[in-house]
Tab-separated table of C-alpha atoms in Angstrom:
chain	number	residue	atom	x	y	z
A	826	UNK	CA	-29.233	216.880	43.706
A	827	UNK	CA	-32.590	216.076	45.311
A	828	UNK	CA	-34.209	213.151	43.488
A	829	UNK	CA	-37.833	212.375	44.293
A	830	UNK	CA	-38.661	208.673	44.083
A	831	UNK	CA	-42.208	207.387	43.742
A	832	UNK	CA	-42.942	203.696	44.310
A	833	UNK	CA	-45.061	200.940	45.799
A	834	UNK	CA	-45.670	200.704	49.534
A	835	UNK	CA	-46.692	197.040	49.325
A	836	UNK	CA	-44.547	194.300	50.831
A	837	UNK	CA	-46.278	191.579	48.778
A	838	UNK	CA	-44.000	191.857	45.743
A	839	UNK	CA	-41.389	189.659	44.123
A	840	UNK	CA	-37.940	190.090	45.689
A	841	UNK	CA	-36.426	191.433	42.445
A	842	UNK	CA	-38.438	194.657	42.854
A	843	UNK	CA	-37.023	195.174	46.354
A	844	UNK	CA	-33.488	194.443	45.154
A	845	UNK	CA	-33.768	197.020	42.359
A	846	UNK	CA	-35.339	199.617	44.683
A	847	UNK	CA	-32.521	199.153	47.192
A	848	UNK	CA	-29.958	199.339	44.367
A	849	UNK	CA	-31.530	202.635	43.273
A	850	UNK	CA	-31.129	204.083	46.772
A	851	UNK	CA	-27.509	202.895	46.874
A	852	UNK	CA	-26.754	204.368	43.434
A	853	UNK	CA	-28.314	207.701	44.350
A	854	UNK	CA	-26.404	207.979	47.632
A	855	UNK	CA	-23.113	206.883	46.072
A	856	UNK	CA	-23.535	209.621	43.452
A	857	UNK	CA	-24.114	212.180	46.221
A	858	UNK	CA	-27.847	212.658	45.637
A	859	UNK	CA	-30.507	213.116	48.320
A	860	UNK	CA	-33.563	210.853	48.328
A	861	UNK	CA	-36.864	212.734	48.606
A	862	UNK	CA	-39.774	210.325	49.017
A	863	UNK	CA	-43.113	209.697	50.686
A	864	UNK	CA	-41.548	208.624	53.965
A	865	UNK	CA	-42.794	205.032	53.936
A	866	UNK	CA	-40.918	202.373	55.892
A	867	UNK	CA	-42.272	199.476	53.817
A	868	UNK	CA	-42.487	198.411	50.207
A	869	UNK	CA	-40.229	199.747	47.487
A	870	UNK	CA	-40.090	203.147	49.159
A	871	UNK	CA	-38.645	201.560	52.281
A	872	UNK	CA	-36.215	199.446	50.230
A	873	UNK	CA	-34.955	202.503	48.338
A	874	UNK	CA	-34.483	204.361	51.628
A	875	UNK	CA	-32.622	201.334	53.052
A	876	UNK	CA	-30.221	201.443	50.097
A	877	UNK	CA	-29.605	205.162	50.515
A	878	UNK	CA	-29.114	204.700	54.235
A	879	UNK	CA	-26.646	201.828	53.718
A	880	UNK	CA	-24.507	204.110	51.556
A	881	UNK	CA	-24.722	206.983	54.058
A	882	UNK	CA	-26.992	209.069	51.851
A	883	UNK	CA	-29.337	211.840	52.880
A	884	UNK	CA	-33.044	211.056	53.085
A	885	UNK	CA	-36.026	213.407	53.310
A	886	UNK	CA	-39.434	211.826	53.872
A	887	UNK	CA	-42.601	213.858	53.334
A	888	UNK	CA	-45.877	212.435	54.627
A	889	UNK	CA	-49.323	213.567	55.708
A	890	UNK	CA	-49.738	213.543	59.476
A	891	UNK	CA	-52.472	210.872	59.300
A	892	UNK	CA	-49.786	208.399	58.146
A	893	UNK	CA	-48.130	208.764	61.554
A	894	UNK	CA	-49.084	205.279	62.745
A	895	UNK	CA	-46.754	202.610	64.176
A	896	UNK	CA	-44.636	200.964	61.464
A	897	UNK	CA	-45.882	203.132	58.580
A	898	UNK	CA	-43.176	205.803	58.368
A	899	UNK	CA	-39.387	205.685	58.393
A	900	UNK	CA	-38.529	207.709	61.480
A	901	UNK	CA	-35.136	206.429	62.593
A	902	UNK	CA	-33.037	207.918	59.803
A	903	UNK	CA	-33.013	211.196	57.889
A	904	UNK	CA	-35.512	214.009	58.033
A	905	UNK	CA	-39.292	213.581	58.165
A	906	UNK	CA	-41.590	216.462	57.233
A	907	UNK	CA	-45.303	216.290	58.015
A	908	UNK	CA	-48.052	217.839	55.908
A	909	UNK	CA	-51.778	218.042	56.542
A	910	UNK	CA	-52.957	216.600	53.207
A	911	UNK	CA	-51.821	214.307	50.395
A	912	UNK	CA	-51.972	217.258	47.985
A	913	UNK	CA	-49.679	219.287	50.221
A	914	UNK	CA	-47.305	216.327	50.424
A	915	UNK	CA	-47.147	215.939	46.660
A	916	UNK	CA	-46.658	219.663	46.124
A	917	UNK	CA	-43.788	219.765	48.630
A	918	UNK	CA	-42.129	216.722	47.022
A	919	UNK	CA	-42.427	218.314	43.573
A	920	UNK	CA	-41.000	221.631	44.795
A	921	UNK	CA	-38.083	220.032	46.644
A	922	UNK	CA	-37.146	217.661	43.802
A	923	UNK	CA	-34.685	218.427	41.040
A	924	UNK	CA	-35.488	215.157	39.246
A	925	UNK	CA	-38.010	212.300	39.493
A	926	UNK	CA	-37.770	208.511	39.296
A	927	UNK	CA	-40.783	206.197	39.465
A	928	UNK	CA	-40.189	202.666	40.687
A	929	UNK	CA	-42.920	200.138	39.903
A	930	UNK	CA	-46.049	200.929	41.865
A	931	UNK	CA	-49.821	201.088	41.935
A	932	UNK	CA	-52.358	203.842	41.425
A	933	UNK	CA	-50.635	206.232	43.840
A	934	UNK	CA	-47.373	205.931	41.910
A	935	UNK	CA	-49.183	206.319	38.581
A	936	UNK	CA	-50.971	209.411	39.845
A	937	UNK	CA	-47.741	211.001	41.094
A	938	UNK	CA	-45.892	210.213	37.856
A	939	UNK	CA	-48.665	211.454	35.560
A	940	UNK	CA	-49.212	214.673	37.509
A	941	UNK	CA	-45.481	215.394	37.321
A	942	UNK	CA	-45.479	214.557	33.595
A	943	UNK	CA	-48.500	216.810	33.042
A	944	UNK	CA	-46.764	219.682	34.830
A	945	UNK	CA	-43.703	219.141	32.642
A	946	UNK	CA	-45.705	219.219	29.414
A	947	UNK	CA	-47.357	222.434	30.650
A	948	UNK	CA	-43.960	224.031	31.180
A	949	UNK	CA	-44.263	224.195	34.973
A	950	UNK	CA	-40.898	222.420	35.323
A	951	UNK	CA	-38.108	221.028	33.149
A	952	UNK	CA	-36.789	218.454	35.623
A	953	UNK	CA	-35.558	215.063	34.380
A	954	UNK	CA	-38.035	212.208	34.756
A	955	UNK	CA	-37.417	208.460	34.568
A	956	UNK	CA	-39.358	205.230	34.920
A	957	UNK	CA	-37.349	202.325	36.353
A	958	UNK	CA	-38.629	199.524	34.152
A	959	UNK	CA	-37.829	196.545	36.410
A	960	UNK	CA	-38.892	193.299	34.689
A	961	UNK	CA	-40.561	195.354	31.950
A	962	UNK	CA	-43.148	196.632	34.442
A	963	UNK	CA	-43.763	199.917	32.643
A	964	UNK	CA	-43.712	198.477	29.109
A	965	UNK	CA	-47.531	198.185	28.867
A	966	UNK	CA	-47.970	201.750	30.155
A	967	UNK	CA	-45.591	203.115	27.524
A	968	UNK	CA	-47.441	201.062	24.883
A	969	UNK	CA	-50.692	202.692	26.056
A	970	UNK	CA	-49.089	206.136	25.714
A	971	UNK	CA	-47.878	205.242	22.222
A	972	UNK	CA	-51.421	204.168	21.299
A	973	UNK	CA	-52.697	207.438	22.766
A	974	UNK	CA	-50.295	209.337	20.491
A	975	UNK	CA	-51.036	207.158	17.453
A	976	UNK	CA	-54.753	207.810	17.977
A	977	UNK	CA	-54.191	211.581	17.988
A	978	UNK	CA	-54.968	212.223	21.664
A	979	UNK	CA	-51.461	213.576	22.298
A	980	UNK	CA	-48.257	214.235	20.433
A	981	UNK	CA	-45.528	211.588	20.434
A	982	UNK	CA	-43.316	214.359	21.844
A	983	UNK	CA	-44.994	213.795	25.236
A	984	UNK	CA	-43.371	210.361	25.431
A	985	UNK	CA	-39.984	212.023	25.016
A	986	UNK	CA	-40.462	214.004	28.245
A	987	UNK	CA	-39.317	211.009	30.342
A	988	UNK	CA	-36.831	208.145	30.028
A	989	UNK	CA	-37.650	204.438	30.283
A	990	UNK	CA	-34.638	203.018	32.149
A	991	UNK	CA	-33.599	199.387	32.510
A	992	UNK	CA	-31.307	199.752	35.531
A	993	UNK	CA	-31.047	201.920	38.647
A	994	UNK	CA	-27.716	203.300	37.395
A	995	UNK	CA	-29.273	204.338	34.095
A	996	UNK	CA	-32.110	206.137	35.928
A	997	UNK	CA	-29.683	208.029	38.188
A	998	UNK	CA	-27.517	208.916	35.193
A	999	UNK	CA	-30.560	210.250	33.319
A	1000	UNK	CA	-31.469	212.448	36.287
A	1001	UNK	CA	-28.026	214.059	36.243
A	1002	UNK	CA	-28.592	215.349	32.704
A	1003	UNK	CA	-29.429	218.996	32.242
A	1004	UNK	CA	-32.901	219.355	30.829
A	1005	UNK	CA	-33.906	221.883	28.218
A	1006	UNK	CA	-35.623	225.058	29.338
A	1007	UNK	CA	-39.256	224.577	30.379
A	1008	UNK	CA	-41.829	224.206	27.658
A	1009	UNK	CA	-44.279	227.013	27.116
A	1010	UNK	CA	-48.008	226.480	27.463
A	1011	UNK	CA	-48.198	228.021	23.989
A	1012	UNK	CA	-46.611	224.798	22.712
A	1013	UNK	CA	-49.278	222.603	24.301
A	1014	UNK	CA	-50.967	222.011	20.956
A	1015	UNK	CA	-47.630	220.786	19.564
A	1016	UNK	CA	-46.876	218.508	22.536
A	1017	UNK	CA	-50.240	217.093	23.520
A	1018	UNK	CA	-53.025	217.226	21.033
C-alpha cells in the first residue's frame, strides 16, 4: 500500500518528534508499505524516510523542481519525481496514495491534511486518514473541530473521517483498514453543515 505522509520540514524540533517520525517510517516499511512524501531530506519528513530506508522500504518523493537545491531533497535513496508547481505535487501525492498520515507540522502540513479531508467529505476519495498525535500535538486542532461542529458549522460526522492515533503502529494499522465507499456530494449537508 502507498501511504502518503505529511509532516514538518523543520529541524528545530524536540527529539521525540524525530523519534516518532522515524518509528513511523520503520513501521510502514516493516508492514510492506511504500512511503509517498514531499521528498524532503530534513525535518520529520526526512526522519520518516530514514526509518523506511533503515527497514529497506520503498520511498517515493514528489517535489516541485524549485526545491531542487543542495540539501533540500532526499536524492540518494528511492524514487524522486519532479513537478512544476506545489499544486501539481499535492495532486500527484493524493493520486498515488492509498492512505494518508499527518505527522506534526506547520501550515503546509495543515493545508495538506485539510485539503485531503475536504476531498474525503466531498466523496472524491474514501482513503483512510490518520493524525499521529505525538505529545498531544493535534489535540487542540481536534478540539477546534469539535467546537466547529458544536457551533453548527459542520457535522460531527466530519471528525469521524480521520483517526487520531497515539503511536506510529496505531496509525499504520488504521491505514490498513478498508474504508467505506466514498461519500456522495448529496450527503454534504449531512456531513458538513
